[in-house]
Coordinates of C-alpha atoms in Angstrom, one line a residue:
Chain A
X795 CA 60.1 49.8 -44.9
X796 CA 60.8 53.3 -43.1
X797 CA 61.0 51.5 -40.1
X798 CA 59.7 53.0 -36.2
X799 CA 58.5 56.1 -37.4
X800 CA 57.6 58.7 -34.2
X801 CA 56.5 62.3 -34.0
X802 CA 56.9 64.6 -33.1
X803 CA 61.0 64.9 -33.5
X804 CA 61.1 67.5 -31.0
X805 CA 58.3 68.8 -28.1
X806 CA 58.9 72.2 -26.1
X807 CA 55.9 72.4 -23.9
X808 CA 55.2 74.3 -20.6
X809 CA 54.4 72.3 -16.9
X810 CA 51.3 71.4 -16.6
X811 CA 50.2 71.4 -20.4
X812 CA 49.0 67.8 -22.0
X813 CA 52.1 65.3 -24.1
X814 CA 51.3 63.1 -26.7
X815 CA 53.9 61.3 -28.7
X816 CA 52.9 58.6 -31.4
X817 CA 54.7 55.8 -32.6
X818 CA 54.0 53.6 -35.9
X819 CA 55.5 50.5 -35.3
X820 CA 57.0 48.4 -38.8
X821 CA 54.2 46.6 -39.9
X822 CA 54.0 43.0 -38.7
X823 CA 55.8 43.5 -36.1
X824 CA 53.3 42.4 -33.1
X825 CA 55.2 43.4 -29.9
X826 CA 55.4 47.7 -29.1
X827 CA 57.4 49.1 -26.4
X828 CA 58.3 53.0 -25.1
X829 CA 61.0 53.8 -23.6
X830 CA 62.6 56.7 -21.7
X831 CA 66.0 58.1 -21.8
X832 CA 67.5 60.2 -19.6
X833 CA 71.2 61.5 -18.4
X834 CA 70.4 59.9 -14.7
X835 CA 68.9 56.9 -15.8
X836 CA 69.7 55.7 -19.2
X837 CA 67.1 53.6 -20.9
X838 CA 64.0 52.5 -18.9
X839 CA 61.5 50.4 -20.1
X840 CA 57.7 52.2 -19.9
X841 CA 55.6 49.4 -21.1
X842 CA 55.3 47.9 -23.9
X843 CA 52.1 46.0 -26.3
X844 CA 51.5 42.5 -27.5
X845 CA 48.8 42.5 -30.2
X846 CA 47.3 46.2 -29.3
X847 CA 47.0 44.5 -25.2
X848 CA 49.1 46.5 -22.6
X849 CA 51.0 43.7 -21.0
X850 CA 53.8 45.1 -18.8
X851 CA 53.3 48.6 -17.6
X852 CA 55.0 48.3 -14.6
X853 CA 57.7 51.2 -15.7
X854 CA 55.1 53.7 -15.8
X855 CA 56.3 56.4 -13.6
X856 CA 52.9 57.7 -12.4
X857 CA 49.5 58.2 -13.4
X858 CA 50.2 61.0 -15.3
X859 CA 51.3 58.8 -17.7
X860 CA 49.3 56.5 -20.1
X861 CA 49.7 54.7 -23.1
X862 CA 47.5 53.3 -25.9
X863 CA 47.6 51.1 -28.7
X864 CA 44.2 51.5 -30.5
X865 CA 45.5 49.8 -33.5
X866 CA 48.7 47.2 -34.7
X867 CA 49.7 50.7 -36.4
X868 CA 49.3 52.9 -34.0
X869 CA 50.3 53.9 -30.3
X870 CA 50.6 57.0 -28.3
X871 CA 52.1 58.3 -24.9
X872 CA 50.5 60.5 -22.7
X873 CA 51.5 62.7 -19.8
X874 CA 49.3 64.9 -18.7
X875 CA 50.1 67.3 -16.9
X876 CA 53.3 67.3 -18.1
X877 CA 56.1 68.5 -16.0
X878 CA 60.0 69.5 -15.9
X879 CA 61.4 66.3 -14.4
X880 CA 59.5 64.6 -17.7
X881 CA 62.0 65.9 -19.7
X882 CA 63.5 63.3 -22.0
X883 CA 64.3 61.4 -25.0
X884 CA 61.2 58.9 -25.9
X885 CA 61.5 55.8 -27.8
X886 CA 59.2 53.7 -29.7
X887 CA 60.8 50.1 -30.3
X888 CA 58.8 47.2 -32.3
X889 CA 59.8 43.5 -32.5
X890 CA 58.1 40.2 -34.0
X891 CA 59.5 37.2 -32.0
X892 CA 57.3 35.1 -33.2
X893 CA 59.4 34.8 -36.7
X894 CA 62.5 34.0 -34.8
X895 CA 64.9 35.9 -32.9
X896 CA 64.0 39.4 -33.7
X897 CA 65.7 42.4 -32.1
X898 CA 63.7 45.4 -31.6
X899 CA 63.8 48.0 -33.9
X900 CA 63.6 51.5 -32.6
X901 CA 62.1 55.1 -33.7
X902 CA 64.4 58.0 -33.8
X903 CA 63.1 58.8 -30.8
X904 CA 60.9 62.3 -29.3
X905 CA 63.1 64.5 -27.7
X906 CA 60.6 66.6 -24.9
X907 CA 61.1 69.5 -23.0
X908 CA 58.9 70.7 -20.5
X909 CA 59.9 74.2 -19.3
Chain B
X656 CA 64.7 41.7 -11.0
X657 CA 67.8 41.7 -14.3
X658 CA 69.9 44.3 -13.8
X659 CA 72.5 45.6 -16.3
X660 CA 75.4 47.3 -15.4
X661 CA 78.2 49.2 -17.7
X662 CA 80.5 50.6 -15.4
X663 CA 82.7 53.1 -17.5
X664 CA 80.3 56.6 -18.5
X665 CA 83.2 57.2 -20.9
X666 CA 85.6 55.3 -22.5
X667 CA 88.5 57.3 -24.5
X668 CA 91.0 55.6 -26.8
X669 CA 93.1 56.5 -29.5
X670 CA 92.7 55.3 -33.1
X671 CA 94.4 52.2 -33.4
X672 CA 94.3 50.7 -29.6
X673 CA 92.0 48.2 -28.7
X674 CA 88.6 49.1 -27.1
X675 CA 87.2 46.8 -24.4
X676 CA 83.4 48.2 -23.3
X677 CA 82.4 46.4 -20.1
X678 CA 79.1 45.0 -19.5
X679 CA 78.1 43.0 -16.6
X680 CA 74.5 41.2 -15.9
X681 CA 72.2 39.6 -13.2
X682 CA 69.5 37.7 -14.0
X683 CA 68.4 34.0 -13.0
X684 CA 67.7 32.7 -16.1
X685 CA 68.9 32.4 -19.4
X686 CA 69.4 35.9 -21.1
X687 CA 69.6 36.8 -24.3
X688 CA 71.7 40.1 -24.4
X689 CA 72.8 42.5 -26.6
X690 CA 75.2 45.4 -27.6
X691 CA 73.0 48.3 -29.4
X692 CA 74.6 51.5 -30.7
X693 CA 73.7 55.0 -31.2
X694 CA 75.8 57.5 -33.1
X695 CA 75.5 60.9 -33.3
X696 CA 72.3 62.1 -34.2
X697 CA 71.1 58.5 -35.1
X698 CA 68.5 56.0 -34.1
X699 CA 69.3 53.1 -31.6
X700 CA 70.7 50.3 -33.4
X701 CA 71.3 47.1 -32.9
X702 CA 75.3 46.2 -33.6
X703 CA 75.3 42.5 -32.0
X704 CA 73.5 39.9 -30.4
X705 CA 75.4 37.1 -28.4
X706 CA 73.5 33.9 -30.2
X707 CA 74.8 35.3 -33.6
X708 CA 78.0 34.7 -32.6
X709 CA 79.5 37.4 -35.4
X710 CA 81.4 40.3 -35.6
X711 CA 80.0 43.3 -36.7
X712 CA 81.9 46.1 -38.1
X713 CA 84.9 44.3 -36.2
X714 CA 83.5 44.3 -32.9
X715 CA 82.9 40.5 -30.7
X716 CA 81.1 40.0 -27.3
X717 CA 82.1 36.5 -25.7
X718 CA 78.8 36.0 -23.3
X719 CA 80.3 34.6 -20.0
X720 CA 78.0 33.2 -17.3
X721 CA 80.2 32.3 -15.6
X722 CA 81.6 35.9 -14.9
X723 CA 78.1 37.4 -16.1
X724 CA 79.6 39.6 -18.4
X725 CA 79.3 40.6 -22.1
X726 CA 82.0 42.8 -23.1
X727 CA 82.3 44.1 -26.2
X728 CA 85.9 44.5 -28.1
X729 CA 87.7 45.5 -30.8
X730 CA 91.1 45.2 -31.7
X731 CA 92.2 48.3 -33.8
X732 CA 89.3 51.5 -33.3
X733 CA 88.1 53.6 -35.6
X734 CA 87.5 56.8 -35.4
X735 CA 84.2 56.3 -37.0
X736 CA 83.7 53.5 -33.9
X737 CA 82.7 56.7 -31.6
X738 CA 79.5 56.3 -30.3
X739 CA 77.3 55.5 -27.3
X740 CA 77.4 52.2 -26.8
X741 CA 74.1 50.2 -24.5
X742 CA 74.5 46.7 -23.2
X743 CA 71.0 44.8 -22.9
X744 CA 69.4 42.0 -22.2
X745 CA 66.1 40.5 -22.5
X746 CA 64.4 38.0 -20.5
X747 CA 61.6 36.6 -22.4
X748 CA 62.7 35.0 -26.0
X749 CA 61.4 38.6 -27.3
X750 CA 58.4 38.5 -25.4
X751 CA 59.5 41.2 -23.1
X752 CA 61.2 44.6 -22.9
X753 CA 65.1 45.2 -23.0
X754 CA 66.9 46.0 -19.7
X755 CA 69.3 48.4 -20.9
X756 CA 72.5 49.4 -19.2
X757 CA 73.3 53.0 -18.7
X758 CA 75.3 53.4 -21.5
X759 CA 79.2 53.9 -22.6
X760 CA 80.4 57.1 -24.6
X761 CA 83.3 55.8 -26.9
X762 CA 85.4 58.6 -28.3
X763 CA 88.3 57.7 -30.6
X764 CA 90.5 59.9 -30.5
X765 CA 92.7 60.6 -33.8

């Protein structure tokens, strides 16, 4: 398995133009989150999936952001319109805890810049 | 609310010494935490879990509740050990997201 696979790798965008990162979870796994990383505040949970179903999307900074999971293979991030302070290392994570103790498995991540 | 707290940005040793990366928790319940790494230019891994119990790649976390820490050692670093190192923990039997601490840059110095 290739494991968390996001694109893109890298996003250079202007304020106020429309973000979309995607995330293919390992398949199987039933449980999708996003994170956020930045220098300030580390890793932040987003929100994150069970079965496709947004459960927790409490870390969702603002409404500019939304997330989808039209599929068990397939989820995206939006921010729209993007800007500066947005700037920061996204990752995708998947886990099935419903086969035991699974830790989450995570993307190499989207690295966004928003000039 | 959990919280997760690493108190050291960065963490400096020289190959050889032991390495002690501090990781302290609040959360009511039972957690379940973890150490994950990230080396350079590398996904977020996962390098040890505290109901495993193990060592991985010679490094130990002793889960204390009563202290609510989770620090992670080694005796002897590598230089290969240098890394960012996060301290999580999850709350729902891998139901629910990781609460991640802010992170500690290991450098080993030669």
């Amino acid at each position: 398995d290739a494991g968390v696979i996001q694109s893109p790798r890298h996003e250079v965008t202007e304020m106020g133009q429309e973000v979309t990162l995607r995330c293919k979870p390992i398949s199987g796994h039933d449980y999708l989150f996003w994170y956020r990383q930045t220098m300030m505040r580390g890793l932040e949970l987003l929100i994150y999936f069970n079965n496709n179903v947004p459960i927790d999307d409490s870390g969702m900074p603002e409404d500019r952001f939304s997330a989808k999971m039209p599929n068990a293979s397939f989820s995206t991030l939006k921010i729209q319109p993007s800007e500066p302070r947005d700037s920061a290392v996204y990752f995708c994570a998947s886990s099935s805890p419903g086969y035991g103790d699974q830790p989450q498995h995570f993307g190499d991540g989207t690295r966004l810049s928003i000039l | 609310a959990q919280r997760v707290t690493q108190p050291e940005k960065l963490l400096s040793v020289f190959k050889g010494a032991p390495v002690e990366l501090k990781c302290n928790y609040s959360y009511s319940g039972s957690p379940e935490l973890f150490w994950y790494v990230q080396y350079s230019r590398q996904r977020l891994q996962l390098l040890l879990r505290h109901i495993s119990r193990e060592s991985i790649k010679g490094f130990t976390a002793d889960l204390n509740k009563g202290e609510t820490s989770f620090h992670l050692k080694k005796p002897f670093a590598q230089e290969e050990d240098s890394a960012m190192y996060y301290c999580a923990l999850e709350s729902g039997g891998g139901a629910d997201g990781l609460t991640f601490g802010k992170g500690t840059h290991l450098i080993i110095q030669p």
